[in-house]
Coordinates of C-alpha atoms in Angstrom, one line a residue:
M931 CA -64.4 95.8 -127.0
Q932 CA -66.9 95.4 -129.9
T933 CA -67.5 99.2 -129.8
W934 CA -63.8 100.0 -130.1
V935 CA -63.4 97.5 -133.0
R936 CA -66.4 98.9 -134.9
G937 CA -65.2 102.4 -134.2
G938 CA -61.7 101.6 -135.6
V939 CA -63.1 99.8 -138.6
G940 CA -65.4 102.8 -139.3
A941 CA -62.5 105.3 -139.1
W942 CA -60.3 103.0 -141.3
R943 CA -63.0 102.9 -144.0
S944 CA -63.7 106.6 -143.9
S945 CA -60.1 108.0 -144.0
I946 CA -57.9 107.4 -147.0
Q947 CA -55.0 108.9 -145.0
L948 CA -55.5 106.2 -142.2
R949 CA -55.8 103.4 -144.8
V950 CA -52.6 104.5 -146.7
T951 CA -50.6 104.9 -143.4
S952 CA -51.9 101.6 -142.0
T953 CA -51.1 99.8 -145.1
A954 CA -47.7 101.1 -145.4
L955 CA -47.1 100.4 -141.7
A956 CA -48.1 96.8 -142.1
I957 CA -45.9 96.3 -145.1
G958 CA -43.0 98.0 -143.1
V959 CA -43.5 96.0 -140.1
L960 CA -43.5 92.8 -142.1
A961 CA -40.4 93.8 -144.0
V962 CA -38.7 94.6 -140.7
V963 CA -39.6 91.5 -139.1
V964 CA -38.5 89.4 -141.9
L965 CA -35.2 91.2 -142.3
S966 CA -34.5 91.2 -138.6
A967 CA -35.2 87.4 -138.4
Y968 CA -32.9 86.9 -141.4
L969 CA -30.1 89.1 -139.9
S970 CA -30.5 87.6 -136.4
G971 CA -30.3 84.0 -137.7
T972 CA -27.3 84.7 -139.9
I973 CA -25.4 86.4 -137.1
R974 CA -26.5 83.6 -134.8
D975 CA -25.2 80.8 -137.2
G976 CA -22.0 82.8 -137.8
L977 CA -21.2 83.2 -134.2
F978 CA -21.9 79.6 -133.5
D979 CA -20.0 78.2 -136.3
Q980 CA -17.0 80.5 -135.5
R981 CA -16.9 79.4 -131.8
I982 CA -17.5 75.6 -132.6
D983 CA -14.4 75.8 -134.9
Q984 CA -12.4 77.5 -132.1
V985 CA -13.6 75.0 -129.5
L986 CA -12.8 71.9 -131.6
T987 CA -9.4 73.3 -132.5
E988 CA -8.7 73.9 -128.7
S989 CA -10.0 70.5 -127.7
T990 CA -7.9 68.8 -130.2
R991 CA -4.8 70.4 -129.1
S992 CA -5.5 70.0 -125.4
A993 CA -6.4 66.3 -125.9
A994 CA -3.1 65.7 -127.8
Q995 CA -1.0 67.5 -125.1
A996 CA -2.8 65.5 -122.4
Q997 CA -2.1 62.2 -124.2
A998 CA 1.5 63.3 -124.7
T999 CA 1.9 63.9 -121.0
L1000 CA 0.3 60.6 -120.0
T1001 CA 2.5 58.7 -122.5
S1002 CA 5.8 60.3 -121.3
T1003 CA 5.1 59.9 -117.6
T1004 CA 7.0 57.5 -115.4
A1005 CA 4.1 57.0 -112.9
S1006 CA 3.7 53.2 -112.4
T1007 CA 1.3 52.9 -109.4
A1008 CA -2.3 53.8 -108.9
P1009 CA -1.5 56.7 -106.5
Q1010 CA 1.1 58.1 -108.8
V1011 CA -1.2 58.1 -111.7
Q1012 CA -4.0 59.7 -109.6
Q1013 CA -1.7 62.4 -108.6
L1014 CA -0.7 63.0 -112.3
L1015 CA -4.3 63.3 -113.3
N1016 CA -5.1 65.7 -110.4
D1017 CA -2.1 67.8 -111.4
M1018 CA -3.0 67.7 -115.1
L1019 CA -6.7 68.8 -114.6
P1020 CA -6.1 72.5 -113.6
A1021 CA -3.8 72.9 -116.6
L1022 CA -6.5 71.4 -118.9
Q1023 CA -9.1 73.7 -117.5
A1024 CA -6.9 76.9 -118.0
G1025 CA -5.9 75.8 -121.6
G1026 CA -9.2 76.9 -123.2
S1027 CA -10.1 80.4 -124.3
G1028 CA -12.8 82.0 -121.9
G1029 CA -12.5 79.1 -119.5
R1030 CA -13.8 75.7 -119.6
E1031 CA -14.8 72.6 -117.3
V1032 CA -12.8 69.3 -117.6
F1033 CA -14.1 65.8 -117.0
L1034 CA -11.8 62.7 -116.8
W1035 CA -13.9 59.5 -116.4
R1036 CA -13.0 55.9 -116.5
S1037 CA -14.7 54.4 -119.7
E1038 CA -17.5 52.1 -119.2
G1039 CA -15.7 49.2 -120.9
N1040 CA -12.5 49.8 -118.9
D1041 CA -12.0 46.7 -116.6
T1042 CA -8.3 47.5 -115.6
P1043 CA -8.0 46.5 -111.7
V1044 CA -5.9 49.5 -111.0
A1045 CA -8.1 51.8 -108.9
V1046 CA -7.9 55.4 -110.4
L1047 CA -10.7 57.7 -109.4
D1048 CA -12.9 59.8 -111.8
I1049 CA -12.1 63.6 -111.5
S1050 CA -13.7 66.8 -112.8
T1051 CA -13.5 70.5 -112.3
A1052 CA -17.3 70.9 -112.0
P1053 CA -18.8 67.7 -110.5
Q1054 CA -22.4 69.5 -110.3
L1055 CA -22.3 69.6 -114.1
S1056 CA -21.7 66.0 -114.7
S1057 CA -25.3 65.4 -115.7
L1058 CA -24.6 67.4 -118.9
V1059 CA -22.6 64.5 -120.2
T1060 CA -25.3 62.4 -121.7
Q1061 CA -25.2 58.6 -122.3
S1062 CA -25.4 59.1 -126.1
L1063 CA -22.4 61.3 -126.1
R1064 CA -20.4 58.8 -124.0
E1065 CA -21.3 55.9 -126.3
A1066 CA -20.3 58.1 -129.3
T1067 CA -17.0 59.1 -127.7
T1068 CA -15.8 55.5 -126.7
E1069 CA -17.0 53.9 -130.0
G1070 CA -15.3 56.2 -132.5
E1071 CA -11.9 58.0 -132.8
G1072 CA -11.4 61.8 -132.7
L1073 CA -13.8 64.4 -131.1
R1074 CA -17.5 64.1 -130.5
W1075 CA -19.5 67.1 -129.5
Q1076 CA -23.0 68.0 -128.3
S1077 CA -24.9 71.2 -127.5
V1078 CA -26.1 71.6 -123.9
A1079 CA -27.8 74.1 -121.7
I1080 CA -25.6 75.0 -118.7
P1081 CA -27.6 75.9 -115.5
Q1082 CA -26.8 79.4 -114.2
G1083 CA -28.9 80.3 -111.4
K1084 CA -32.5 80.2 -112.4
A1085 CA -31.7 80.5 -116.0
T1086 CA -29.5 78.6 -118.4
V1087 CA -26.8 79.5 -121.0
P1088 CA -25.8 77.8 -124.2
G1089 CA -22.6 75.5 -124.2
V1090 CA -20.9 72.7 -126.0
M1091 CA -19.7 69.4 -124.6
V1092 CA -16.8 68.0 -126.5
G1093 CA -15.6 64.4 -125.8
T1094 CA -12.7 62.3 -126.7
T1095 CA -10.6 59.4 -125.2
V1096 CA -7.1 59.2 -123.7
E1097 CA -4.8 56.2 -122.6
V1098 CA -3.9 56.5 -119.0
P1099 CA -0.7 54.3 -117.9
V1100 CA -1.7 51.3 -115.9
A1101 CA -5.4 52.7 -115.6
G1102 CA -6.5 52.0 -119.3
T1103 CA -8.9 54.1 -121.4
F1104 CA -10.4 57.3 -119.9
E1105 CA -12.9 59.6 -121.3
M1106 CA -12.0 63.3 -121.5
Y1107 CA -14.8 65.9 -121.8
F1108 CA -14.4 69.7 -122.2
L1109 CA -17.4 71.9 -121.3
Y1110 CA -17.4 75.4 -123.2
S1111 CA -19.8 78.1 -122.2
F1112 CA -21.3 80.1 -125.2
E1113 CA -22.5 82.8 -122.8
P1114 CA -20.4 85.7 -124.4
E1115 CA -21.6 84.8 -127.9
Q1116 CA -25.2 84.7 -126.5
Q1117 CA -24.6 88.2 -125.0
T1118 CA -23.3 89.4 -128.4
L1119 CA -26.3 87.9 -130.2
S1120 CA -28.7 89.5 -127.7
F1121 CA -27.0 92.9 -128.2
M1122 CA -27.3 92.6 -132.0
Q1123 CA -31.0 91.6 -131.7
R1124 CA -31.6 94.7 -129.4
V1125 CA -29.9 96.8 -131.9
L1126 CA -32.0 95.3 -134.8
A1127 CA -35.2 95.9 -132.8
I1128 CA -34.3 99.4 -132.0
A1129 CA -33.5 100.0 -135.7
G1130 CA -36.6 98.4 -136.8
G1131 CA -38.7 100.5 -134.3
V1132 CA -37.0 103.7 -135.5
L1133 CA -37.4 102.7 -139.2
I1134 CA -41.1 101.8 -138.6
T1135 CA -41.9 105.1 -136.8
F1136 CA -40.0 106.9 -139.6
L1137 CA -42.1 105.1 -142.1
A1138 CA -45.4 105.7 -140.4
V1139 CA -44.6 109.4 -139.9
S1140 CA -43.5 110.1 -143.4
T1141 CA -46.3 108.0 -144.9
W1142 CA -48.8 110.1 -142.8
T1143 CA -47.2 113.3 -143.8
L1144 CA -47.2 112.4 -147.5
A1145 CA -50.8 111.2 -147.4
R1146 CA -51.8 114.2 -145.7
Q1147 CA -50.3 116.4 -148.3
V1148 CA -52.4 114.6 -151.1
V1149 CA -55.6 114.1 -148.9
R1150 CA -55.7 117.7 -147.4
P1151 CA -56.4 119.4 -150.7
V1152 CA -59.1 116.7 -151.5
Q1153 CA -60.8 117.3 -148.0
R1154 CA -60.7 121.0 -148.6
A1155 CA -62.4 120.4 -152.0
A1156 CA -65.0 118.2 -150.4
Q1157 CA -65.7 121.0 -147.8
V1158 CA -66.0 123.7 -150.6
A1159 CA -68.2 121.4 -152.6
E1160 CA -70.5 121.0 -149.6
R1161 CA -70.6 124.7 -149.2
L1162 CA -71.4 125.3 -152.8
A1163 CA -74.2 122.6 -152.4
D1164 CA -75.6 124.6 -149.5
G1165 CA -75.9 127.7 -151.6
H1166 CA -72.6 129.4 -150.8
L1167 CA -71.5 130.0 -154.5
D1168 CA -68.7 132.3 -153.7
E1169 CA -66.6 129.6 -152.1
R1170 CA -63.3 128.8 -153.9
L1171 CA -60.2 126.6 -153.3
L1172 CA -56.9 128.2 -152.5
V1173 CA -54.5 127.7 -155.2
K1174 CA -50.8 127.3 -154.4
G1175 CA -48.0 126.3 -156.7
T1176 CA -48.2 124.6 -160.1
D1177 CA -48.4 120.9 -159.2
E1178 CA -51.1 118.5 -160.0
M1179 CA -53.1 119.8 -156.8
A1180 CA -52.9 123.3 -157.9
T1181 CA -54.1 122.3 -161.4
L1182 CA -57.0 120.4 -159.7
A1183 CA -57.9 123.5 -157.6
R1184 CA -57.8 125.7 -160.6
S1185 CA -60.1 123.4 -162.4
F1186 CA -62.4 123.1 -159.6
N1187 CA -62.7 126.9 -159.2
E1188 CA -63.3 127.4 -162.9
M1189 CA -66.1 124.7 -162.8
A1190 CA -67.5 126.5 -159.5
A1191 CA -67.4 129.9 -161.3
S1192 CA -69.3 128.4 -164.3
L1193 CA -71.9 126.8 -162.1
Q1194 CA -72.3 130.0 -160.2
D1195 CA -73.0 131.8 -163.5
Q1196 CA -75.4 129.2 -164.7
I1197 CA -77.3 129.1 -161.3
Q1198 CA -77.6 132.7 -161.2
R1199 CA -78.9 133.0 -164.7
L1200 CA -81.3 130.3 -164.1
D1201 CA -82.4 131.8 -160.7
A1202 CA -82.9 135.1 -162.5
L1203 CA -84.9 133.4 -165.2
S1204 CA -86.9 131.5 -162.6
T1205 CA -87.6 134.8 -160.6
V1206 CA -88.7 136.4 -163.7
Q1207 CA -91.1 133.4 -164.8
R1208 CA -92.5 133.4 -161.3
R1209 CA -93.1 137.0 -161.2
F1210 CA -94.6 136.8 -164.7
V1211 CA -97.0 134.0 -163.7
S1212 CA -98.0 135.9 -160.5
D1213 CA -98.4 139.3 -162.3
V1214 CA -100.4 137.8 -165.2
S1215 CA -102.6 135.9 -162.8
H1216 CA -103.4 139.1 -160.7
E1217 CA -103.8 141.2 -163.8
L1218 CA -106.3 138.8 -165.4
R1219 CA -108.4 138.9 -162.5
T1220 CA -109.9 142.4 -163.2
P1221 CA -110.9 141.6 -166.9
L1222 CA -111.9 138.2 -165.9
T1223 CA -114.4 139.6 -163.3
T1224 CA -115.8 141.9 -165.9
V1225 CA -116.1 139.1 -168.3
R1226 CA -117.7 137.1 -165.5
M1227 CA -120.3 139.7 -164.8
A1228 CA -121.2 139.9 -168.5
S1229 CA -121.4 136.3 -169.0
E1230 CA -123.6 135.8 -166.0
M1231 CA -126.1 138.4 -167.5
I1232 CA -126.0 136.6 -170.8
Y1233 CA -126.4 133.2 -168.9
D1234 CA -129.4 134.4 -166.9
S1235 CA -131.1 135.5 -170.3
R1236 CA -130.3 132.5 -172.2
E1237 CA -133.9 131.2 -172.2
G1238 CA -134.8 133.9 -174.7
F1239 CA -132.0 133.0 -177.1
D1240 CA -132.0 130.6 -180.1
P1241 CA -130.5 127.2 -179.2
V1242 CA -127.1 127.9 -180.7
V1243 CA -126.6 131.2 -178.7
K1244 CA -128.1 129.5 -175.6
R1245 CA -125.4 126.8 -175.9
S1246 CA -122.8 129.3 -176.5
A1247 CA -123.8 131.0 -173.2
E1248 CA -123.6 127.8 -171.2
L1249 CA -120.3 126.9 -172.6
L1250 CA -119.0 130.4 -171.9
V1251 CA -119.8 130.1 -168.2
T1252 CA -118.3 126.7 -167.8
Q1253 CA -115.0 127.8 -169.5
L1254 CA -114.9 130.8 -167.3
D1255 CA -115.3 128.6 -164.4
R1256 CA -112.3 126.5 -165.5
F1257 CA -110.3 129.7 -166.3
E1258 CA -110.9 130.9 -162.8
D1259 CA -109.8 127.6 -161.3
L1260 CA -106.7 127.7 -163.3
L1261 CA -105.8 131.2 -162.2
A1262 CA -106.3 130.2 -158.6
D1263 CA -104.0 127.3 -159.0
L1264 CA -101.4 129.3 -160.8
L1265 CA -101.4 131.9 -158.0
E1266 CA -101.0 129.0 -155.5
I1267 CA -98.3 127.5 -157.3
S1268 CA -96.5 130.8 -157.5
R1269 CA -96.7 131.2 -153.8
F1270 CA -95.1 127.9 -153.3
D1271 CA -92.4 128.8 -155.9
A1272 CA -91.7 132.0 -154.1
G1273 CA -91.5 130.5 -150.8
A1274 CA -94.4 132.7 -149.6
A1275 CA -96.8 129.9 -148.6
I1276 CA -97.8 130.2 -145.0
L1277 CA -99.1 127.4 -142.9
D1278 CA -101.9 128.4 -140.5
A1279 CA -101.8 125.3 -138.3
E1280 CA -104.2 124.3 -135.4
S1281 CA -105.1 121.2 -133.6
L1282 CA -107.7 119.3 -135.5
D1283 CA -109.2 115.8 -135.7
L1284 CA -108.4 114.5 -139.2
R1285 CA -111.6 112.6 -139.3
D1286 CA -113.6 115.9 -139.2
V1287 CA -111.4 117.2 -142.0
V1288 CA -112.0 114.1 -144.1
S1289 CA -115.8 114.1 -143.5
S1290 CA -116.0 117.7 -144.7
A1291 CA -114.1 116.8 -147.8
I1292 CA -116.4 113.7 -148.3
D1293 CA -119.5 116.0 -147.9
Q1294 CA -118.2 118.2 -150.8
S1295 CA -117.4 115.2 -153.1
M1296 CA -120.8 113.5 -152.7
S1297 CA -122.5 115.2 -155.6
L1298 CA -119.7 114.2 -158.0
A1299 CA -119.8 110.6 -156.6
S1300 CA -123.5 110.6 -157.2
R1301 CA -123.3 111.6 -160.7
K1302 CA -120.6 109.1 -161.3
G1303 CA -122.4 106.3 -159.5
V1304 CA -119.4 105.7 -157.3
W1305 CA -119.7 104.1 -153.8
L1306 CA -117.8 105.8 -151.1
S1307 CA -116.7 103.4 -148.3
V1308 CA -115.1 105.2 -145.2
T1309 CA -113.3 103.6 -142.3
F1310 CA -112.4 105.7 -139.1
D1311 CA -110.7 104.7 -136.0
D1312 CA -112.7 105.1 -132.7
E1313 CA -110.0 107.4 -131.3
R1314 CA -109.5 110.9 -132.3
A1315 CA -106.7 111.5 -134.9
T1316 CA -105.6 114.8 -133.8
A1317 CA -102.7 116.7 -135.4
D1318 CA -101.5 120.2 -135.9
M1319 CA -102.7 121.1 -139.5
D1320 CA -104.0 123.9 -141.7
R1321 CA -107.6 122.9 -142.3
R1322 CA -107.9 124.6 -145.6
R1323 CA -104.9 123.0 -147.1
V1324 CA -105.4 119.4 -145.8
E1325 CA -109.1 119.6 -146.7
R1326 CA -108.0 120.6 -150.2
V1327 CA -105.6 117.6 -150.4
V1328 CA -108.2 115.2 -149.3
R1329 CA -110.8 116.6 -151.6
N1330 CA -108.4 116.4 -154.5
L1331 CA -107.6 112.9 -153.8
L1332 CA -111.3 111.9 -153.5
V1333 CA -112.1 113.7 -156.8
N1334 CA -109.2 111.9 -158.5
A1335 CA -110.4 108.6 -157.1
I1336 CA -114.0 109.2 -158.2
E1337 CA -113.0 110.4 -161.7
Y1338 CA -110.8 107.4 -162.5
A1339 CA -112.9 104.7 -160.3
D1340 CA -114.5 103.5 -163.6
N1341 CA -117.8 102.8 -161.6
G1342 CA -115.8 101.0 -159.0
P1343 CA -115.8 101.7 -155.3
V1344 CA -113.7 104.2 -153.6
E1345 CA -112.5 103.3 -150.1
V1346 CA -111.3 105.9 -147.6
R1347 CA -109.5 105.2 -144.3
V1348 CA -108.1 107.3 -141.5
A1349 CA -105.7 106.0 -138.9
K1350 CA -103.2 107.3 -136.3
S1351 CA -100.0 106.3 -134.5
E1352 CA -97.9 107.9 -131.8
T1353 CA -96.1 110.3 -134.2
A1354 CA -98.5 110.6 -137.3
V1355 CA -101.9 110.7 -138.7
A1356 CA -102.8 109.4 -142.2
V1357 CA -105.6 109.2 -144.7
H1358 CA -105.7 106.7 -147.4
V1359 CA -107.9 106.9 -150.5
R1360 CA -108.0 103.7 -152.7
D1361 CA -110.0 103.2 -156.1
Y1362 CA -110.5 100.1 -158.2
G1363 CA -110.4 101.9 -161.6
I1364 CA -108.2 102.1 -164.5
G1365 CA -105.1 102.4 -162.4
M1366 CA -101.7 103.6 -163.4
A1367 CA -98.5 102.0 -164.7
K1368 CA -95.2 102.3 -162.8
D1369 CA -93.7 104.8 -165.1
Q1370 CA -96.9 106.9 -164.9
V1371 CA -96.6 106.9 -161.0
A1372 CA -93.3 108.5 -161.3
H1373 CA -94.9 111.5 -163.0
V1374 CA -98.2 111.7 -161.4
F1375 CA -97.2 114.9 -159.5
D1376 CA -95.7 116.7 -162.3
R1377 CA -97.5 120.1 -163.3
F1378 CA -100.0 119.7 -166.1
W1379 CA -99.0 116.1 -166.7
R1380 CA -101.7 113.6 -167.7
A1381 CA -101.4 109.8 -168.1
D1382 CA -104.0 109.9 -170.9
P1383 CA -103.8 113.3 -172.7
A1384 CA -106.6 112.2 -175.0
R1385 CA -109.1 111.6 -172.1
A1386 CA -111.5 114.5 -171.7
R1387 CA -111.6 116.6 -168.4
T1388 CA -115.2 115.9 -167.7
S1389 CA -115.1 117.7 -164.4
G1390 CA -112.9 120.8 -165.4
G1391 CA -109.6 120.0 -163.8
T1392 CA -106.6 122.2 -164.2
G1393 CA -103.8 119.6 -164.1
L1394 CA -102.2 121.3 -161.2
G1395 CA -104.1 119.6 -158.3
L1396 CA -101.7 116.8 -157.5
A1397 CA -98.7 119.2 -157.7
I1398 CA -100.5 121.5 -155.2
S1399 CA -101.4 118.6 -152.9
Q1400 CA -97.9 117.5 -152.7
E1401 CA -96.7 121.1 -151.9
D1402 CA -99.4 121.2 -149.3
A1403 CA -98.1 117.8 -147.7
L1404 CA -94.5 119.0 -147.7
L1405 CA -95.5 122.3 -146.1
H1406 CA -96.8 120.2 -143.2
G1407 CA -93.6 118.2 -143.0
G1408 CA -95.7 115.1 -144.1
W1409 CA -95.7 112.7 -147.2
L1410 CA -98.0 112.2 -150.1
D1411 CA -97.5 108.7 -151.6
V1412 CA -99.0 107.0 -154.6
W1413 CA -99.4 103.3 -155.7
G1414 CA -101.1 102.1 -158.9
R1415 CA -101.4 99.2 -161.3
P1416 CA -103.1 99.2 -164.6
G1417 CA -106.7 97.7 -164.4
L1418 CA -106.3 97.3 -160.5
G1419 CA -106.9 100.8 -159.4
A1420 CA -104.7 103.3 -157.5
A1421 CA -104.1 104.4 -154.0
F1422 CA -102.9 107.7 -152.4
R1423 CA -101.8 108.3 -148.7
L1424 CA -101.5 111.4 -147.1
T1425 CA -99.3 111.2 -143.8
L1426 CA -99.0 114.2 -141.5
P1427 CA -96.9 114.5 -138.3
R1428 CA -98.9 115.0 -135.1
R1429 CA -96.9 117.8 -133.9
A1430 CA -94.5 120.4 -135.6
G1431 CA -90.8 119.2 -135.6
I1432 CA -91.7 115.6 -135.9
V1433 CA -89.6 113.8 -138.5
L1434 CA -91.8 111.0 -140.0
S1435 CA -90.2 107.6 -140.3
S1436 CA -93.3 105.4 -141.0
S1437 CA -97.1 105.8 -141.6
P1438 CA -100.0 104.3 -139.7
I1439 CA -101.5 102.9 -142.9
D1440 CA -99.7 100.7 -145.5
L1441 CA -99.8 102.1 -149.0
E1442 CA -100.0 98.9 -151.2
P1443 CA -102.8 96.3 -150.7
E1444 CA -101.9 94.0 -147.8
R1445 CA -103.6 90.8 -149.3
P1446 CA -103.8 89.3 -152.7
S1447 CA -107.6 89.4 -152.6
D1448 CA -107.3 93.3 -152.3
V1449 CA -106.0 93.1 -155.9
I1450 CA -107.7 90.1 -157.4
D1451 CA -111.2 90.7 -156.3
V1452 CA -111.7 94.0 -158.2
D1453 CA -114.6 92.7 -160.2
A1454 CA -116.4 91.5 -157.1
R1455 CA -115.9 95.0 -155.4
R1456 CA -117.3 96.8 -158.6
H1457 CA -120.3 94.4 -158.5
E1458 CA -121.0 95.3 -154.8
A1459 CA -120.7 98.9 -155.7
A1460 CA -123.4 98.7 -158.6
G1461 CA -126.3 98.4 -156.3
P1462 CA -129.2 100.8 -156.1
S1463 CA -128.1 102.4 -152.7
S1464 CA -124.5 103.2 -154.0
L1465 CA -124.3 106.4 -151.9
P1466 CA -125.1 106.1 -148.2
D1467 CA -125.7 109.0 -145.8
I1468 CA -122.4 110.5 -144.6
D1469 CA -123.3 109.6 -141.0
D1470 CA -123.8 106.0 -142.1
L1471 CA -120.6 105.6 -144.1
D1472 CA -118.7 102.3 -143.6
T1473 CA -115.0 102.7 -143.4
P1474 CA -112.2 100.4 -144.7
G1475 CA -108.6 101.5 -145.2
P1476 CA -105.2 101.0 -146.9
R1477 CA -101.7 102.6 -146.6
P1478 CA -100.1 106.1 -147.3
G1479 CA -100.2 107.4 -150.7
E1480 CA -99.6 110.6 -152.8
R1481 CA -102.1 112.1 -155.3
G1482 CA -104.1 115.3 -155.2
T1483 CA -105.9 117.9 -157.1
A1484 CA -106.1 121.7 -157.2
D1485 CA -106.9 124.2 -154.5
D1486 CA -109.8 125.1 -152.3
H1487 CA -112.3 126.0 -155.0
D1488 CA -115.1 123.6 -156.3
A1489 CA -114.6 120.0 -155.4
S1490 CA -115.6 119.0 -158.9
Q1491 CA -112.2 119.5 -160.3
E1492 CA -109.9 116.4 -161.2
G1493 CA -106.2 115.6 -160.9
N1494 CA -103.8 115.1 -163.7
R1495 CA -103.7 111.3 -163.8

């Protein structure tokens, strides 16, 4: 039952046509019910009042005729009076329209010794003459009446009991009652109520059909517009609405088509411009490799002979080699970005243990950590964290996260954790350095974006590492998340599905710190990391861990590059 109710409520909320129809139907039903009740009550009261007037008129006339007959009679004995009453009773019964029952009873206060028996045309209905009606009849003059329910089989029909008194010769005062049945009037009222019900049903049906049809005429173009809008959003830019007539809906359709045409033109122009830009970046990157190789060979020869140069030329040779390294890194990143933009990036996935990939990335980052004096703390689960992944790309992402954390650790520790669940594996990299503000977190994956443009790139980063890392994560169907607070450090979490086709809904590791102490005790963690043995052997690495985060650095060249934080 609840399922049906929820389904009905859901359909009502999702359909304007259904809401309009149901609202109009509810209003129509209420109006029909109120109108029918008013008409039925009016007809009932009219029939009743008309019949009551007729009944009282007939009863007055019959009572007067009966009294006249009794007054003019010559009967002087009880048997004669009894016979007179017996003869008069059928005439009184036949004197009413539609038939009636007559009761002649000695009044309760009549103590005349003449024995005249009570008579009636329907003794079985004598109980309908109530005591209150008898008292009202004997105490006052004129007619008294009371509504009664006349038994008729297992049912009852409405009626009216009318009472008055007559003086019977030698027998004293008698009560005369006329019982009228209102069954014909009840049948007329029932017929009118059936007619009203049928008319109301027809009216409600007509209202529902007409409202549904009218609402459909309005809603159908809107539904068609929504379908075309969805097709346009899916990339079918040639979709258009069918325009018919000159009404408001036709005007809306024409305006929609003009908007779609304008959007198509703009998108095509932007797509063409984007294609030209991607081709330009790719072509320039490829074309620069040949002269760069030549310059590289010449610079290496100069660099190898630098000891014979004067100090200024020697320093120039060293700067030339360093900048050529950065230039090559930038070209490699640009080529990688252009492959992602062109949709040409290919995933070479195989089943690997994420712990092995992370260990390899840590090995490549140890020299930078040693130069920076940063302590690396690693936590691995005992069980294998296997997943289908591209080793080169995942290792590049983890290496970029490590380089980022080391660069911005501000002499604090860097914690790495690997964990798994039934559907996902994750690696979490946390530092306790300068951190990031919330508005900086929103831009951390933007290309060439830097939180502090004035900060020198001490390790030669290109500013594309995090953008490439995010693309690598998305290529795997995974997540790259980030958390940061100024002065409290930052955390990045890479989450990957264990098998292709799995849609991630959660990560095995939380992104943000779980306990207040994780945030508050930053100085203590930095103090612990300041000891002489700040870099243990990779086989002895201790391993703590946080939640999933997104932050990365460039591609698979030297691990000494930094991200764009």
